[in-house]
PDB file of C-alpha atoms in Angstrom:
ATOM      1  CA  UNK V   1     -55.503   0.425  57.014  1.00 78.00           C
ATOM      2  CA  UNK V   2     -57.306   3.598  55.905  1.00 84.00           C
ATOM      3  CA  UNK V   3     -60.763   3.704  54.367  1.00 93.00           C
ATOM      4  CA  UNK V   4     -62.320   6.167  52.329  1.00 97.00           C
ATOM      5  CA  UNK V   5     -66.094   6.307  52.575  1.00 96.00           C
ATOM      6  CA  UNK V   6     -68.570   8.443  49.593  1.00 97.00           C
ATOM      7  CA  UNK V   7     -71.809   8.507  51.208  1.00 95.00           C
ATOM      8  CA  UNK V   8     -73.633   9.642  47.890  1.00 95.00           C
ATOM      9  CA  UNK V   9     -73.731   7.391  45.144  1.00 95.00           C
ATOM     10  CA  UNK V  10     -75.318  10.318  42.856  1.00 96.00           C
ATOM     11  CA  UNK V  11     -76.122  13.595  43.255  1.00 97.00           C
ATOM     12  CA  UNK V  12     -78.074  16.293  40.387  1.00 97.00           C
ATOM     13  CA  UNK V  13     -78.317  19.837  40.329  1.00 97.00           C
ATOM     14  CA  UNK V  14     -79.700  22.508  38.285  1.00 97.00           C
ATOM     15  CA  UNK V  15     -76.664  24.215  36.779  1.00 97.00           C
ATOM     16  CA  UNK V  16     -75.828  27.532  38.335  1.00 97.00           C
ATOM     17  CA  UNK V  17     -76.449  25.720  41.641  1.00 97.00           C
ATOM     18  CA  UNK V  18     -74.007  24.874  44.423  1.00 97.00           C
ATOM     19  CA  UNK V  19     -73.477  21.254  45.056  1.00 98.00           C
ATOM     20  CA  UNK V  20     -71.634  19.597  48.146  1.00 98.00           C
ATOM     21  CA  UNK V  21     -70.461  16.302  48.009  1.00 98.00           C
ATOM     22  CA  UNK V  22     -69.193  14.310  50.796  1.00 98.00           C
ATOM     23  CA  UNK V  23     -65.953  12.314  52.164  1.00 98.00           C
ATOM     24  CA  UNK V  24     -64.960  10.604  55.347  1.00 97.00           C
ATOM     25  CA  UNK V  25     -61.933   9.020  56.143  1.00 97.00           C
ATOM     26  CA  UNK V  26     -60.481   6.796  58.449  1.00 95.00           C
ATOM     27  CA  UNK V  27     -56.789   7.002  59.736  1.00 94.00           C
ATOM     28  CA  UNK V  28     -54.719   6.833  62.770  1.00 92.00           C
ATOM     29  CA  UNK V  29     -51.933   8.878  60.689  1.00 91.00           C
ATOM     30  CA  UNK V  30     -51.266  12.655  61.854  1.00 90.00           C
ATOM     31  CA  UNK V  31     -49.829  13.780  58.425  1.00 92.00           C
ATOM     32  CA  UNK V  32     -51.746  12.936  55.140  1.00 94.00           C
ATOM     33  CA  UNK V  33     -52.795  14.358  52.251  1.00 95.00           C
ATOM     34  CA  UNK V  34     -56.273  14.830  50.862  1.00 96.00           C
ATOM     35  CA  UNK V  35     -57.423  14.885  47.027  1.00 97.00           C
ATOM     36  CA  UNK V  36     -61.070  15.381  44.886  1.00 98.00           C
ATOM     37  CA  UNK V  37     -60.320  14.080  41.339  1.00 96.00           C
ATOM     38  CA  UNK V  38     -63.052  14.332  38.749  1.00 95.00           C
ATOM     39  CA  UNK V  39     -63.619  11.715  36.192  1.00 91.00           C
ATOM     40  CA  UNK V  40     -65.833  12.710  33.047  1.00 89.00           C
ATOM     41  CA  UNK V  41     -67.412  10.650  30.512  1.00 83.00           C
ATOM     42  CA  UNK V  42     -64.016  11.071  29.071  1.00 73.00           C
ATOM     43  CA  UNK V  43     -62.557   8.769  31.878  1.00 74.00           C
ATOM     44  CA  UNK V  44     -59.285  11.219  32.318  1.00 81.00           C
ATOM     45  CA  UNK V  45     -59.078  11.508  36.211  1.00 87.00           C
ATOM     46  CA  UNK V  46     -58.393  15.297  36.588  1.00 92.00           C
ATOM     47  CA  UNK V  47     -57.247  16.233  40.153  1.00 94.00           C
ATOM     48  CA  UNK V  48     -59.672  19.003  40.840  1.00 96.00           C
ATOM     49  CA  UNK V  49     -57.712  20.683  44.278  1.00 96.00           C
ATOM     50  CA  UNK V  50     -55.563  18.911  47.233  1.00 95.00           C
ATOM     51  CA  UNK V  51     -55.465  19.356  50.719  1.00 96.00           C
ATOM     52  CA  UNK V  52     -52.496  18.592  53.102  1.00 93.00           C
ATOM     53  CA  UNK V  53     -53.966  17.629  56.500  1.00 93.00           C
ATOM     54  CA  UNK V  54     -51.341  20.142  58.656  1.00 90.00           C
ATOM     55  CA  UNK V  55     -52.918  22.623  57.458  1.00 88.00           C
ATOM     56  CA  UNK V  56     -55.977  24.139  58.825  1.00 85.00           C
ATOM     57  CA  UNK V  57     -56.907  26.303  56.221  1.00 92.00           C
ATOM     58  CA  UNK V  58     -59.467  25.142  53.318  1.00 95.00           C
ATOM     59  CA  UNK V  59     -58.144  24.749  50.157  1.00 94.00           C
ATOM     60  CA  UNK V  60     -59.500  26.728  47.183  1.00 95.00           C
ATOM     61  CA  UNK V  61     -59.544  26.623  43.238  1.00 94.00           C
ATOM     62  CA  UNK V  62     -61.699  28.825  41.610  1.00 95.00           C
ATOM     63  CA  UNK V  63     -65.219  27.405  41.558  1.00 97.00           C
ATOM     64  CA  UNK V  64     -64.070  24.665  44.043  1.00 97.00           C
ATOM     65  CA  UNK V  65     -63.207  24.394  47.630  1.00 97.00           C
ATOM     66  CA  UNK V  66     -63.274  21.882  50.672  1.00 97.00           C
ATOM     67  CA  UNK V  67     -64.499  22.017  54.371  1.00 97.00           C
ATOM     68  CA  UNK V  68     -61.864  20.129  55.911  1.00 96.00           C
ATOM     69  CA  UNK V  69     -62.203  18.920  59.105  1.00 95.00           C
ATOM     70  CA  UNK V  70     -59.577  16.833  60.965  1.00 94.00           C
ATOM     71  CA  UNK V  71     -60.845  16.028  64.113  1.00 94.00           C
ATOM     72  CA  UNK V  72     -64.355  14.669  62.207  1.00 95.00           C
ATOM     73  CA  UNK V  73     -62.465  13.248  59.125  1.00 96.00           C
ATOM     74  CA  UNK V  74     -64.291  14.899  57.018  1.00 97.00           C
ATOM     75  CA  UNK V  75     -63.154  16.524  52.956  1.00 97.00           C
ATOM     76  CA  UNK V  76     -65.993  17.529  51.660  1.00 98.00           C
ATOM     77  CA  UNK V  77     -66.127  19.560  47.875  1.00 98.00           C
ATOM     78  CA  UNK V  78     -68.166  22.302  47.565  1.00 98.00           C
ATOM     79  CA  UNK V  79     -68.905  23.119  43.642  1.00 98.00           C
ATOM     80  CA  UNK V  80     -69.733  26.913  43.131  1.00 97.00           C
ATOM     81  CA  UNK V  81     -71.913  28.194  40.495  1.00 97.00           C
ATOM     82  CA  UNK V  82     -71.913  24.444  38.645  1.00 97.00           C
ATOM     83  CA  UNK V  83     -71.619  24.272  34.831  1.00 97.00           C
ATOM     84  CA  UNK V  84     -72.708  21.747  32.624  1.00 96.00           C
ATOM     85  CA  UNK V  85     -69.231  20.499  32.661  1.00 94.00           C
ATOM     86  CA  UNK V  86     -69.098  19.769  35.883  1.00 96.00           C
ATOM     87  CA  UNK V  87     -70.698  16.520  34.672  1.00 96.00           C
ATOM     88  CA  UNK V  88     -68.762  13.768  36.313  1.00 96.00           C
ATOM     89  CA  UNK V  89     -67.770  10.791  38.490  1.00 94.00           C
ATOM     90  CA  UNK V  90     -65.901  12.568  41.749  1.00 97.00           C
ATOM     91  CA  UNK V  91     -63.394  10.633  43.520  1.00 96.00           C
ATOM     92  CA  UNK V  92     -62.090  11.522  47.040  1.00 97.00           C
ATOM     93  CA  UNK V  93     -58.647  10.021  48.123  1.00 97.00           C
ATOM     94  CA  UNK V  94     -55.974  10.011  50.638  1.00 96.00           C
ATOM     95  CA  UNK V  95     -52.910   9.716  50.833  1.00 94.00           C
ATOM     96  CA  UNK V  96     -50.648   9.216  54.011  1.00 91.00           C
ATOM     97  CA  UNK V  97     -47.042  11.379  54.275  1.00 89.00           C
ATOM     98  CA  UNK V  98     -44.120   9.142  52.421  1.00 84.00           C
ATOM     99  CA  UNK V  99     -46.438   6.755  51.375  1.00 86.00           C
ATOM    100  CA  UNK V 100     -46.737   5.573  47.518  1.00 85.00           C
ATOM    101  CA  UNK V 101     -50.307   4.719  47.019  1.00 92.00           C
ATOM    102  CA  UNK V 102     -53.820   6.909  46.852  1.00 95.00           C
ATOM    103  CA  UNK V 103     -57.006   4.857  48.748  1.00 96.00           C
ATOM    104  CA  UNK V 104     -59.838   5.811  46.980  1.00 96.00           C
ATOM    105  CA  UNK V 105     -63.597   6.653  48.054  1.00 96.00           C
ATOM    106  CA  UNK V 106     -66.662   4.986  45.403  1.00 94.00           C
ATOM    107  CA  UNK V 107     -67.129   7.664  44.005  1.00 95.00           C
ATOM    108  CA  UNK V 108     -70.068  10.041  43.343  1.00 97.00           C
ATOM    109  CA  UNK V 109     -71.714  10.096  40.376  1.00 96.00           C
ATOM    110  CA  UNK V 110     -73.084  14.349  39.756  1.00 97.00           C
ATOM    111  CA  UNK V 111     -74.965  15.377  37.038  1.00 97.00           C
ATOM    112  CA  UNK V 112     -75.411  19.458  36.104  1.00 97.00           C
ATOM    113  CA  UNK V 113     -78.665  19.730  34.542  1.00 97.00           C
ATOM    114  CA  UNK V 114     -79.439  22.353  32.119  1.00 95.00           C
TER     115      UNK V 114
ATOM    116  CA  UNK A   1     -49.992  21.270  29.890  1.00 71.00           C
ATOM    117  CA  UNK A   2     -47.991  17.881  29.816  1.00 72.00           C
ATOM    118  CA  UNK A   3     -50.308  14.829  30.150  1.00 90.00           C
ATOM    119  CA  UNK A   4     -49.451  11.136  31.015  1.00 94.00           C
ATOM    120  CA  UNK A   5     -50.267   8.879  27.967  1.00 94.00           C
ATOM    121  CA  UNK A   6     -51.943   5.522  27.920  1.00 95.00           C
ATOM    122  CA  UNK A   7     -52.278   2.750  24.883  1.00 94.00           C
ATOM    123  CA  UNK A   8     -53.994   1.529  23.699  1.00 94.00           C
ATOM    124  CA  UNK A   9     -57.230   3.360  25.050  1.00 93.00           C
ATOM    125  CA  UNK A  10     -59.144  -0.531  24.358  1.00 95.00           C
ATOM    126  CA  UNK A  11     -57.315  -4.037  24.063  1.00 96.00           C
ATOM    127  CA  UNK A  12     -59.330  -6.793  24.017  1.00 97.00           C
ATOM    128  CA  UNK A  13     -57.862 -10.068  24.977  1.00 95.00           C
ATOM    129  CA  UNK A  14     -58.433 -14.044  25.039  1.00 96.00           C
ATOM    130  CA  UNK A  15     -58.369 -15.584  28.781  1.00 97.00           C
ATOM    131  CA  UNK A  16     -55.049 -17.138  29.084  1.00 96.00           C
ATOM    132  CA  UNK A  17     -53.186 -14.644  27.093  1.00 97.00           C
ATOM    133  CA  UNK A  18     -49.949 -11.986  28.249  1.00 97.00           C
ATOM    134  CA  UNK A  19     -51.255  -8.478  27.522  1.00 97.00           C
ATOM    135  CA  UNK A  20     -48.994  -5.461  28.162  1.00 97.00           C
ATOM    136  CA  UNK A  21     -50.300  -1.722  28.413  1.00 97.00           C
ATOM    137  CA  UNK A  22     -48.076   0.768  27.538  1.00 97.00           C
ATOM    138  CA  UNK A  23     -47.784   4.545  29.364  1.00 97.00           C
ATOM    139  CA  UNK A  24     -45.823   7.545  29.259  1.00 96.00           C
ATOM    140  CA  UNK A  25     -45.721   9.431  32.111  1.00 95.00           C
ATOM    141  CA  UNK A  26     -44.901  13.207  32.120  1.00 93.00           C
ATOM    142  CA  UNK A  27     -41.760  13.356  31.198  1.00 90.00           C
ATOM    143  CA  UNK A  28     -39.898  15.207  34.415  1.00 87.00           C
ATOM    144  CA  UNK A  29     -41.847  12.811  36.885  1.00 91.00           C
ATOM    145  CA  UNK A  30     -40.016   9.980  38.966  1.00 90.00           C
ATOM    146  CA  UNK A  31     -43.143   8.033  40.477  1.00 93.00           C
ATOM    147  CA  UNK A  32     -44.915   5.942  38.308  1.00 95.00           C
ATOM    148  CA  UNK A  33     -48.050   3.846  39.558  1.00 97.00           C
ATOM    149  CA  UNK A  34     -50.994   1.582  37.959  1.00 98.00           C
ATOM    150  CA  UNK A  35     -53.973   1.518  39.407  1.00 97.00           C
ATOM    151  CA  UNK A  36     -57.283  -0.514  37.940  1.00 96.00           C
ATOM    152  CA  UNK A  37     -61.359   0.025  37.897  1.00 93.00           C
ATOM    153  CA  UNK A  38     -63.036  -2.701  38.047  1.00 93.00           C
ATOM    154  CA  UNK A  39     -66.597  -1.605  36.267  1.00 89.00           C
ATOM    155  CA  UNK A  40     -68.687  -0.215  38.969  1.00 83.00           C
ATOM    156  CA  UNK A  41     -66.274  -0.577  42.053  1.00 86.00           C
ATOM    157  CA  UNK A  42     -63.743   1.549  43.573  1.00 88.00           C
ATOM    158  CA  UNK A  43     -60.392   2.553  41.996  1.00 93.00           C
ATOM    159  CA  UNK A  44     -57.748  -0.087  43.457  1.00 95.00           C
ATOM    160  CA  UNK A  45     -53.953   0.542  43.822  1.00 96.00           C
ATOM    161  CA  UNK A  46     -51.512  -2.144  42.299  1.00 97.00           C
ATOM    162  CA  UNK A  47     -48.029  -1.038  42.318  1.00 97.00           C
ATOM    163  CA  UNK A  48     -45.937   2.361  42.934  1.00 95.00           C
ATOM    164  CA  UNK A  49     -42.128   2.000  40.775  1.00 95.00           C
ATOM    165  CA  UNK A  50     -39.488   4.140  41.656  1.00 92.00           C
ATOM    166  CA  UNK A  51     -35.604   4.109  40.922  1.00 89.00           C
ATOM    167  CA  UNK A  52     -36.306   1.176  38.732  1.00 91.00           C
ATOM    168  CA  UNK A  53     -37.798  -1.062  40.982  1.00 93.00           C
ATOM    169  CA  UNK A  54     -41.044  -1.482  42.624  1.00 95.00           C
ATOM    170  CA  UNK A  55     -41.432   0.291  45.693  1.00 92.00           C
ATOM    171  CA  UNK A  56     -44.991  -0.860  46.787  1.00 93.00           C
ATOM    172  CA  UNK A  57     -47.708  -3.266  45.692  1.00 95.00           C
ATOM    173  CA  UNK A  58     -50.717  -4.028  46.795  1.00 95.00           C
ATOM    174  CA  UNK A  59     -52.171  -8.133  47.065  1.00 94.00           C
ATOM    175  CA  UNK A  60     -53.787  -7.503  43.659  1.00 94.00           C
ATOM    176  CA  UNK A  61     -50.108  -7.323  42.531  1.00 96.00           C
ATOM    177  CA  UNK A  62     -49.657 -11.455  42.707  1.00 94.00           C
ATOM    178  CA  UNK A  63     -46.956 -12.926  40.213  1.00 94.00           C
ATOM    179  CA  UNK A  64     -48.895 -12.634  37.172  1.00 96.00           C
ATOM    180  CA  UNK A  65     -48.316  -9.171  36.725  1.00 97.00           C
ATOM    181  CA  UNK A  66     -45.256  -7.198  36.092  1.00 97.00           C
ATOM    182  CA  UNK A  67     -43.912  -3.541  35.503  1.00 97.00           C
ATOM    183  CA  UNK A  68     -40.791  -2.405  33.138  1.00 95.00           C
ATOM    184  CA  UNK A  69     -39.508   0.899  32.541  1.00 92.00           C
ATOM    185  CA  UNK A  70     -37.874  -0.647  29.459  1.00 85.00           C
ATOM    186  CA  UNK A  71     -36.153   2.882  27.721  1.00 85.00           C
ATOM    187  CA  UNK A  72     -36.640   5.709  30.093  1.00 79.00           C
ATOM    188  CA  UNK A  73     -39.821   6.879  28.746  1.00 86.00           C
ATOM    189  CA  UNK A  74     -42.474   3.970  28.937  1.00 93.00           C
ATOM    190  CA  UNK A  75     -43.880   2.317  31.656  1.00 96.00           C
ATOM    191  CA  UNK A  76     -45.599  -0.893  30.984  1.00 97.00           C
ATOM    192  CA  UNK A  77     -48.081  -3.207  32.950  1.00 98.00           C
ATOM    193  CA  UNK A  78     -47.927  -6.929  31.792  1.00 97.00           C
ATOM    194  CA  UNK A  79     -50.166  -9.720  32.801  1.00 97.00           C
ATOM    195  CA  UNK A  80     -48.791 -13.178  32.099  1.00 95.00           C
ATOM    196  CA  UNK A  81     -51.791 -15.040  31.877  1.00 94.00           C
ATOM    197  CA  UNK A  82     -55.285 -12.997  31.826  1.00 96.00           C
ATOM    198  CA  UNK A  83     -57.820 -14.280  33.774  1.00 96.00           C
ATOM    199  CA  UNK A  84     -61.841 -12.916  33.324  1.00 96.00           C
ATOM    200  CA  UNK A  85     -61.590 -11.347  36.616  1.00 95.00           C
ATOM    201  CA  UNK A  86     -58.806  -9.136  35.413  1.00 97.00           C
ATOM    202  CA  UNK A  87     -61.014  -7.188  32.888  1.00 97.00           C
ATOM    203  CA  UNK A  88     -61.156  -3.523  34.255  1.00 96.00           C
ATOM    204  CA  UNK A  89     -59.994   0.038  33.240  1.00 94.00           C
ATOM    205  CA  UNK A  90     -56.396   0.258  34.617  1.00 97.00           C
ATOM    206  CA  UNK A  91     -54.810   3.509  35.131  1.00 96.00           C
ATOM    207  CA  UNK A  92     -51.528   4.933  35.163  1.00 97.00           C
ATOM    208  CA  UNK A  93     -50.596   7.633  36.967  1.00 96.00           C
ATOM    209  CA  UNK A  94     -46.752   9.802  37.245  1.00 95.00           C
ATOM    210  CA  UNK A  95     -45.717  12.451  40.075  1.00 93.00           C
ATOM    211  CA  UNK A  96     -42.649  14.215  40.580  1.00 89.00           C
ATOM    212  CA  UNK A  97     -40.745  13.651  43.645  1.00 78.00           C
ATOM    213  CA  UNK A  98     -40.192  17.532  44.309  1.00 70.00           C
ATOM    214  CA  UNK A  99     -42.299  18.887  47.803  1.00 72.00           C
ATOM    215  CA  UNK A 100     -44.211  16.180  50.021  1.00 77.00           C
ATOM    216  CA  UNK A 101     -47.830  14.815  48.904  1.00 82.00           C
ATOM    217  CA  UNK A 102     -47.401  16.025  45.126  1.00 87.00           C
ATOM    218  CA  UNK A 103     -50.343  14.658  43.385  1.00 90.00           C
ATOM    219  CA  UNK A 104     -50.645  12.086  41.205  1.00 93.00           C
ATOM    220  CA  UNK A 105     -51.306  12.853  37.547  1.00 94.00           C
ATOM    221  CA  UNK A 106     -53.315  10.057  36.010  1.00 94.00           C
ATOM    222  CA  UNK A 107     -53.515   8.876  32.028  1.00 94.00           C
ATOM    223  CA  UNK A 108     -57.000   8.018  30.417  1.00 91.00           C
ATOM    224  CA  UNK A 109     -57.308   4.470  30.789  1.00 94.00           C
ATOM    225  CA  UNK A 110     -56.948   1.573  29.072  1.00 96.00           C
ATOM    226  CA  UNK A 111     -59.733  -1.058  28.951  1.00 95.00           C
ATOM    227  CA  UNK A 112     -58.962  -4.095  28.811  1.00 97.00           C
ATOM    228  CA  UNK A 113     -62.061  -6.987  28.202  1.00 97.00           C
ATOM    229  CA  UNK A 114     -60.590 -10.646  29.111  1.00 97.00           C
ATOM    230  CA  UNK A 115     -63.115 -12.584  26.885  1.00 95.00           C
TER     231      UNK A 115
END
C-alpha cells in the first residue's frame, strides 16, 4: 500500500519569504501522479499544482513549484515570495495510474506572518 | 470557474440516526468520490462512483454507508446508523475522465457532529 509521509507539522514565515515544505512517498508503482492541495481556514481543498511521475521536469504555477525526485520519493513545494494568503493547511497526495483514490500526507500547517 | 457543491456546510446529528450529505459535482465530471477528516488526522478515502456504481471503497466504507446518484446531478453520502466515531468533515470531490491522473476537484465540507 502507499504511504504519504509530511515531516512538518507547522511551518511560519515572514511574508515575502520563500517557504519549502516537504513530502515523501512510498510506492512500488512506476506511473503515479503527484498533488499539493491547500486547505485555508475556509476548509475548500484547492489543488495548488500536480505532478505526473513520467515526467522529469518540475512542475510550475506561478508562485509555486516542486522538486520532484523519483528515485528519493520526494515532492516537495516550494512557495515563492509568500503572501498572507498563503495561510493554510497543505496536503501532499498521490495517486497511482488508473487508480480511483488520492492517499493523503498529515498535512502541514504554514502560517505567513505579516 | 465551476465548483463542486456540498450541503449542508454543518449537520448535526443524534447517535443512531441516518444522515445523508448532499453534493454536486461539476457538472461535466464523471468521477465522483467522498472522502472524510477526522479532526486532527489525515484525510481518508471512502468510496470512488463511476457509471453508477461504486468502483472502489476503502474498509471505512462498511455497510452502514451508502452512495446514490439519485437525478444526474447529486451525489449523496448516507449513513444508516451514526455512530460517535463517525463525526468528521467529509469531502466530496468530482474529476473528469478526459487525460490520465486529472485531479480531483474537492467541495467545502460538510461537518457532521454525531452527538
Amino acid at each position: 500500500a502507499q504511504t504519504v509521509t509530511q515531516s512538518q507539522p507547522e511551518m511560519s514565515v515572514q511574508e515575502a519569504e520563500t517557504v519549502t515544505l516537504s513530502c515523501t512517498y512510498d510506492t512500488s508503482e512506476n506511473n503515479y501522479y503527484l498533488f499539493w492541495y491547500k486547505q485555508p481556514p475556509s476548509r475548500q481543498m484547492i489543488l495548488v499544482i500536480r505532478q505526473e511521475a513520467y515526467k522529469q521536469q518540475n512542475a510550475t504555477e506561478n508562485r509555486f513549484s516542486v522538486n520532484f525526485q523519483k528515485a528519493a520519493k520526494s515532492f516537495s513545494l516550494k512557495i515563492s515570495d509568500s503572501q498572507l494568503g498563503d495561510t493554510a493547511m497543505y496536503f501532499c497526495a498521490f495517486m497511482k495510474e488508473g487508480a480511483q483514490k488520492l492517499v493523503f500526507g498529515q498535512g502541514t500547517r504554514l502560517t505567513i506572518n505579516p | 470557474e465551476p465548483e463542486v457543491t456540498q450541503t449542508p456546510s454543518h449537520q448535526v446529528t443524534q447517535m443512531g440516526q441516518e444522515v445523508i450529505l448532499r453534493c454536486v459535482p461539476i457538472s461535466n465530471h464523471l468521477y465522483f468520490y467522498w472522502y472524510r477528516q477526522i479532526l486532527g488526522q489525515k484525510v481518508e478515502f471512502l468510496v470512488s462512483f463511476y457509471n453508477n456504481e461504486i468502483s472502489e471503497k476503502s474498509e471505512i466504507f462498511d455497510d452502514q454507508f451508502s452512495v446514490e446518484r439519485p437525478d444526474g446531478s447529486n451525489f449523496t453520502l448516507k449513513i444508516r446508523s451514526t455512530k460517535l466515531e463517525d463525526s468528521a468533515m467529509y469531502f466530496c470531490a468530482s474529476r473528469t475522465d478526459r487525460g490520465r491522473g486529472q485531479p480531483q476537484h474537492f467541495g467545502d465540507g460538510t461537518r457532521l457532529s454525531i452527538l
